[in-house]
Amino acid sequence: MTALKSSPAWKALKAHHAQIGNLHLRAMFNDDPGRADRFSAEGGGLFLDYSKNRINAETVRLLLGLAEERGVANRRDDMFSGEKINVTERRAVLHIALRAPRGARIEVDGADVVADVHKVLDAMAEFAARIRDGRYVGHTCKRIRNVVNIGIGGSFLGPQMAYRALRAFGDRSMNFRFVANVDGTDFSEATQDLDAAETLFIISSKTFTTLETMTNATAARAWLVEKVGSDAAVSRHFAAVSTNIEGVTKFGVDPANTFGFWDWVGGRYSMDSAIGLSTMIAIGAENFAAMLAGFHAMDEHFRTAPPARNLPLLLGLLTVWYNNFFGAQTIGIMPYAAALARFPAYLQQLQMESNGKHVDLEGHPVDYQTGPIVWGEPGTDGQHSFYQLLHQGTKLVPCDMIGFCKPLSPLAGQHDLLMANMFAQAEALAFGKTAAELMAEGSPDFQTPFRVTEGNRPTNTILADTLDPTTLGSLLALYEHSVFTQGAVWSIDSFDQWGVELGKVLAGRIIPELRLGVEPDLKHDSSTNALIVRFRSRRKDAS
Ligand code: F6P
């Protein structure tokens, strides 16, 4: 494949950007009354209005041309058919198989995986039902009322985000907690008010070797044994989710409470695998199935919808447009739903661990920007903290506004206020307010320059009916495939994460150096050495 920057589509986009990059959304909307219709699309139960982007019909044509030239559709088809597109780990990338309907057939190395997926889903459903209806009890025959998921990264962010997003569909008689950080306060705070006899720990880890998770799992075992007063309690109070069944067995989790998944599921793409066990216990197997159906609907949309109406493709290409042609460094994710409070954090891992890459698929350094920084907060909270910079700062921050037509809360009137704010913010960001408009409204001269909002700040608006399990699934798959599209354009491996390894190795080296008692022979750089010395001496003083 031609190098990205010398490809005809890239060059055409560069020239096109030079022509239209400075056009104002005000003018673009004035010149084209059909713009909102022209630049909106629907799929998988989601409506995407992308008209408030700094694009015209030619931009879309050129971006779709870029996707074609970079072979995005072929790569997508390779993913769906189980090709080993995670080249650096020689693995298939088949999160789409996790939500394939029963009876579908998707092969890895000639063997169908969908039947295995449903076998695990059935076992999870049975386990979840027994916990929810009280047939499954703890060591002292008490009903399980607390579920504590211990896991980090993809084994944490998805389950925690989904639990919060779908609380309206959850069992309110149960408590769900999520422990991720190796900081002991995370575990202590999550468990300090729980009755151990009513608590189930789910150890969620793809590898079952992650330092944070194994440390917290060990702390959980000690906590449980101490509180319940018996080693035998472990088998009733622990479940595990992993691809490393040997590690799980060694840890002592009852095989009947162990749920597997496969190396073709990336950690950040795993919340709809058995990693979603806590989600299933919270919302029930039927709602979990509805979530999978939502994922699948978007998978099918991505696989079959024509490019010009393909939501994940368009979303991914718009990210490339701002990232590579406008030099935008970040994307803001603003869900207008308090229940999606952890959605930006979830997307952070999805996007940044997938596309934060410095070499292409052949291992050559890239000479273009790859994945943007993702951040965000729910609206309206963000409006009262950082939106000032979005409106009047000097940086271009394209944002996704995500909202729902129907409220989940009984305070329906407040939902109108929420959504009015979402629509208003997108409008203000796009069109701003000129000095002339302000002066016509009587703005004092001395204030006018400070009050001007330039506008021309791009947003996508994603609108769905209700934040329910199906919609959540669809929304998550939308972003998964948007991330995929970007990675395909940039010719990077969106499914490995080698960059996280070095820090883990160095931490492993430093851990024994912090232990008091033995004087370590420090061989780091002068800064790290001095910090370790200072830490040791202060810690000794404190103890
Ligand atoms: O360190 C990064 C990472 O490997 C993520 O990719 C993953 O989601 C997380 O750690 C947790 O890994 P595991 O599920 O194997 O404990």
PDB file of N, CA and C and ligand atoms in Angstrom, residues 150-157 204-214 241-243 261 266-270 275 349 353 495-497 499-501 504, ligand 1:
ATOM      1  N   ILE A 150     -13.311  -7.365  40.840  1.00  0.00           N
ATOM      2  CA  ILE A 150     -11.900  -6.973  40.969  1.00  0.00           C
ATOM      3  C   ILE A 150     -11.251  -7.140  39.605  1.00  0.00           C
ATOM      4  N   GLY A 151     -10.804  -6.055  39.035  1.00  0.00           N
ATOM      5  CA  GLY A 151     -10.191  -6.099  37.703  1.00  0.00           C
ATOM      6  C   GLY A 151      -9.773  -4.693  37.337  1.00  0.00           C
ATOM      7  N   ILE A 152      -8.955  -4.574  36.301  1.00  0.00           N
ATOM      8  CA  ILE A 152      -8.464  -3.237  35.904  1.00  0.00           C
ATOM      9  C   ILE A 152      -8.468  -3.127  34.378  1.00  0.00           C
ATOM     10  N   GLY A 153      -8.376  -1.914  33.863  1.00  0.00           N
ATOM     11  CA  GLY A 153      -8.383  -1.707  32.408  1.00  0.00           C
ATOM     12  C   GLY A 153      -9.695  -2.224  31.831  1.00  0.00           C
ATOM     13  N   GLY A 154      -9.590  -3.011  30.800  1.00  0.00           N
ATOM     14  CA  GLY A 154     -10.787  -3.545  30.156  1.00  0.00           C
ATOM     15  C   GLY A 154     -11.586  -4.466  31.051  1.00  0.00           C
ATOM     16  N   SER A 155     -10.977  -4.957  32.115  1.00  0.00           N
ATOM     17  CA  SER A 155     -11.692  -5.843  33.037  1.00  0.00           C
ATOM     18  C   SER A 155     -12.374  -5.047  34.151  1.00  0.00           C
ATOM     19  N   PHE A 156     -12.395  -3.740  33.977  1.00  0.00           N
ATOM     20  CA  PHE A 156     -12.974  -2.835  34.977  1.00  0.00           C
ATOM     21  C   PHE A 156     -13.828  -1.738  34.328  1.00  0.00           C
ATOM     22  N   LEU A 157     -13.223  -1.040  33.355  1.00  0.00           N
ATOM     23  CA  LEU A 157     -13.878   0.168  32.837  1.00  0.00           C
ATOM     24  C   LEU A 157     -15.224  -0.129  32.185  1.00  0.00           C
ATOM     25  N   SER A 204     -11.814 -10.558  37.677  1.00  0.00           N
ATOM     26  CA  SER A 204     -11.900 -10.416  36.222  1.00  0.00           C
ATOM     27  C   SER A 204     -10.538 -10.045  35.677  1.00  0.00           C
ATOM     28  N   SER A 205      -9.954 -10.941  34.929  1.00  0.00           N
ATOM     29  CA  SER A 205      -8.652 -10.627  34.336  1.00  0.00           C
ATOM     30  C   SER A 205      -8.417 -11.551  33.153  1.00  0.00           C
ATOM     31  N   LYS A 206      -8.205 -10.954  31.994  1.00  0.00           N
ATOM     32  CA  LYS A 206      -7.954 -11.773  30.803  1.00  0.00           C
ATOM     33  C   LYS A 206      -6.762 -12.688  31.036  1.00  0.00           C
ATOM     34  N   THR A 207      -5.687 -12.115  31.577  1.00  0.00           N
ATOM     35  CA  THR A 207      -4.451 -12.888  31.724  1.00  0.00           C
ATOM     36  C   THR A 207      -4.348 -13.601  33.072  1.00  0.00           C
ATOM     37  N   PHE A 208      -5.051 -13.095  34.055  1.00  0.00           N
ATOM     38  CA  PHE A 208      -4.951 -13.559  35.445  1.00  0.00           C
ATOM     39  C   PHE A 208      -3.519 -13.446  35.967  1.00  0.00           C
ATOM     40  N   THR A 209      -2.814 -12.435  35.489  1.00  0.00           N
ATOM     41  CA  THR A 209      -1.457 -12.192  35.993  1.00  0.00           C
ATOM     42  C   THR A 209      -1.274 -10.718  36.363  1.00  0.00           C
ATOM     43  N   THR A 210      -2.259  -9.879  36.084  1.00  0.00           N
ATOM     44  CA  THR A 210      -2.086  -8.436  36.262  1.00  0.00           C
ATOM     45  C   THR A 210      -1.853  -8.100  37.740  1.00  0.00           C
ATOM     46  N   LEU A 211      -0.771  -7.356  37.983  1.00  0.00           N
ATOM     47  CA  LEU A 211      -0.334  -7.072  39.354  1.00  0.00           C
ATOM     48  C   LEU A 211      -1.462  -6.540  40.238  1.00  0.00           C
ATOM     49  N   GLU A 212      -2.151  -5.505  39.733  1.00  0.00           N
ATOM     50  CA  GLU A 212      -3.195  -4.860  40.546  1.00  0.00           C
ATOM     51  C   GLU A 212      -4.284  -5.870  40.912  1.00  0.00           C
ATOM     52  N   THR A 213      -4.724  -6.613  39.916  1.00  0.00           N
ATOM     53  CA  THR A 213      -5.852  -7.522  40.127  1.00  0.00           C
ATOM     54  C   THR A 213      -5.464  -8.680  41.031  1.00  0.00           C
ATOM     55  N   MET A 214      -4.282  -9.244  40.809  1.00  0.00           N
ATOM     56  CA  MET A 214      -3.887 -10.389  41.635  1.00  0.00           C
ATOM     57  C   MET A 214      -3.638  -9.936  43.082  1.00  0.00           C
ATOM     58  N   VAL A 241     -13.281 -14.714  35.948  1.00  0.00           N
ATOM     59  CA  VAL A 241     -13.474 -14.605  34.507  1.00  0.00           C
ATOM     60  C   VAL A 241     -12.096 -14.412  33.895  1.00  0.00           C
ATOM     61  N   SER A 242     -11.722 -15.294  32.995  1.00  0.00           N
ATOM     62  CA  SER A 242     -10.361 -15.213  32.453  1.00  0.00           C
ATOM     63  C   SER A 242     -10.203 -16.098  31.218  1.00  0.00           C
ATOM     64  N   THR A 243      -9.125 -15.851  30.474  1.00  0.00           N
ATOM     65  CA  THR A 243      -8.719 -16.799  29.424  1.00  0.00           C
ATOM     66  C   THR A 243      -7.709 -17.789  30.008  1.00  0.00           C
ATOM     67  N   PHE A 261     -13.046 -16.850  28.463  1.00  0.00           N
ATOM     68  CA  PHE A 261     -13.165 -16.245  27.133  1.00  0.00           C
ATOM     69  C   PHE A 261     -11.884 -16.523  26.375  1.00  0.00           C
ATOM     70  N   GLY A 266      -9.887  -8.723  22.743  1.00  0.00           N
ATOM     71  CA  GLY A 266      -8.970  -7.777  23.395  1.00  0.00           C
ATOM     72  C   GLY A 266      -9.573  -7.302  24.710  1.00  0.00           C
ATOM     73  N   GLY A 267      -8.728  -6.993  25.693  1.00  0.00           N
ATOM     74  CA  GLY A 267      -9.230  -6.541  26.997  1.00  0.00           C
ATOM     75  C   GLY A 267     -10.227  -5.399  26.876  1.00  0.00           C
ATOM     76  N   ARG A 268      -9.890  -4.406  26.049  1.00  0.00           N
ATOM     77  CA  ARG A 268     -10.771  -3.229  25.948  1.00  0.00           C
ATOM     78  C   ARG A 268     -11.998  -3.485  25.082  1.00  0.00           C
ATOM     79  N   TYR A 269     -12.080  -4.690  24.514  1.00  0.00           N
ATOM     80  CA  TYR A 269     -13.239  -5.071  23.700  1.00  0.00           C
ATOM     81  C   TYR A 269     -13.994  -6.214  24.381  1.00  0.00           C
ATOM     82  N   SER A 270     -13.848  -6.332  25.712  1.00  0.00           N
ATOM     83  CA  SER A 270     -14.310  -7.565  26.360  1.00  0.00           C
ATOM     84  C   SER A 270     -15.523  -7.402  27.267  1.00  0.00           C
ATOM     85  N   ILE A 275     -16.457 -11.110  30.895  1.00  0.00           N
ATOM     86  CA  ILE A 275     -16.037  -9.953  31.713  1.00  0.00           C
ATOM     87  C   ILE A 275     -17.277  -9.148  32.147  1.00  0.00           C
ATOM     88  N   GLN A 349      -9.806   4.313  27.161  1.00  0.00           N
ATOM     89  CA  GLN A 349      -9.016   3.106  26.941  1.00  0.00           C
ATOM     90  C   GLN A 349      -9.250   2.568  25.531  1.00  0.00           C
ATOM     91  N   GLU A 353      -5.725   3.221  23.922  1.00  0.00           N
ATOM     92  CA  GLU A 353      -4.903   2.007  23.941  1.00  0.00           C
ATOM     93  C   GLU A 353      -4.908   1.362  22.542  1.00  0.00           C
ATOM     94  N   PHE A 495      -4.987  -3.354  17.969  1.00  0.00           N
ATOM     95  CA  PHE A 495      -5.388  -4.408  18.905  1.00  0.00           C
ATOM     96  C   PHE A 495      -4.258  -4.902  19.803  1.00  0.00           C
ATOM     97  N   ASP A 496      -3.092  -4.294  19.698  1.00  0.00           N
ATOM     98  CA  ASP A 496      -2.026  -4.631  20.652  1.00  0.00           C
ATOM     99  C   ASP A 496      -1.847  -3.453  21.614  1.00  0.00           C
ATOM    100  N   GLN A 497      -0.961  -3.573  22.566  1.00  0.00           N
ATOM    101  CA  GLN A 497      -0.718  -2.485  23.544  1.00  0.00           C
ATOM    102  C   GLN A 497       0.665  -2.647  24.154  1.00  0.00           C
ATOM    103  N   GLY A 499       3.020  -0.646  24.448  1.00  0.00           N
ATOM    104  CA  GLY A 499       3.517   0.514  25.199  1.00  0.00           C
ATOM    105  C   GLY A 499       3.319   0.414  26.706  1.00  0.00           C
ATOM    106  N   VAL A 500       2.412  -0.445  27.150  1.00  0.00           N
ATOM    107  CA  VAL A 500       2.162  -0.510  28.595  1.00  0.00           C
ATOM    108  C   VAL A 500       3.155  -1.429  29.298  1.00  0.00           C
ATOM    109  N   GLU A 501       3.954  -2.149  28.514  1.00  0.00           N
ATOM    110  CA  GLU A 501       4.803  -3.195  29.113  1.00  0.00           C
ATOM    111  C   GLU A 501       5.974  -2.650  29.920  1.00  0.00           C
ATOM    112  N   LYS A 504       5.409  -1.673  33.423  1.00  0.00           N
ATOM    113  CA  LYS A 504       5.142  -2.831  34.295  1.00  0.00           C
ATOM    114  C   LYS A 504       6.458  -3.486  34.713  1.00  0.00           C
TER     115      LYS A 504
HETATM  116  O1  F6P B   1      -1.940  -3.008  30.927  1.00  0.00           O
HETATM  117  C1  F6P B   1      -2.944  -2.875  29.991  1.00  0.00           C
HETATM  118  C2  F6P B   1      -3.861  -4.062  29.997  1.00  0.00           C
HETATM  119  O2  F6P B   1      -3.215  -5.161  29.469  1.00  0.00           O
HETATM  120  C3  F6P B   1      -5.151  -3.772  29.247  1.00  0.00           C
HETATM  121  O3  F6P B   1      -5.026  -3.954  27.894  1.00  0.00           O
HETATM  122  C4  F6P B   1      -6.095  -4.689  29.924  1.00  0.00           C
HETATM  123  O4  F6P B   1      -7.430  -4.337  29.691  1.00  0.00           O
HETATM  124  C5  F6P B   1      -5.676  -4.518  31.365  1.00  0.00           C
HETATM  125  O5  F6P B   1      -4.278  -4.390  31.317  1.00  0.00           O
HETATM  126  C6  F6P B   1      -6.069  -5.633  32.288  1.00  0.00           C
HETATM  127  O6  F6P B   1      -5.579  -6.860  31.861  1.00  0.00           O
HETATM  128  P1  F6P B   1      -6.150  -8.215  32.425  1.00  0.00           P
HETATM  129  O7  F6P B   1      -7.602  -8.294  32.068  1.00  0.00           O
HETATM  130  O8  F6P B   1      -5.349  -9.287  31.768  1.00  0.00           O
HETATM  131  O9  F6P B   1      -5.975  -8.221  33.914  1.00  0.00           O
END
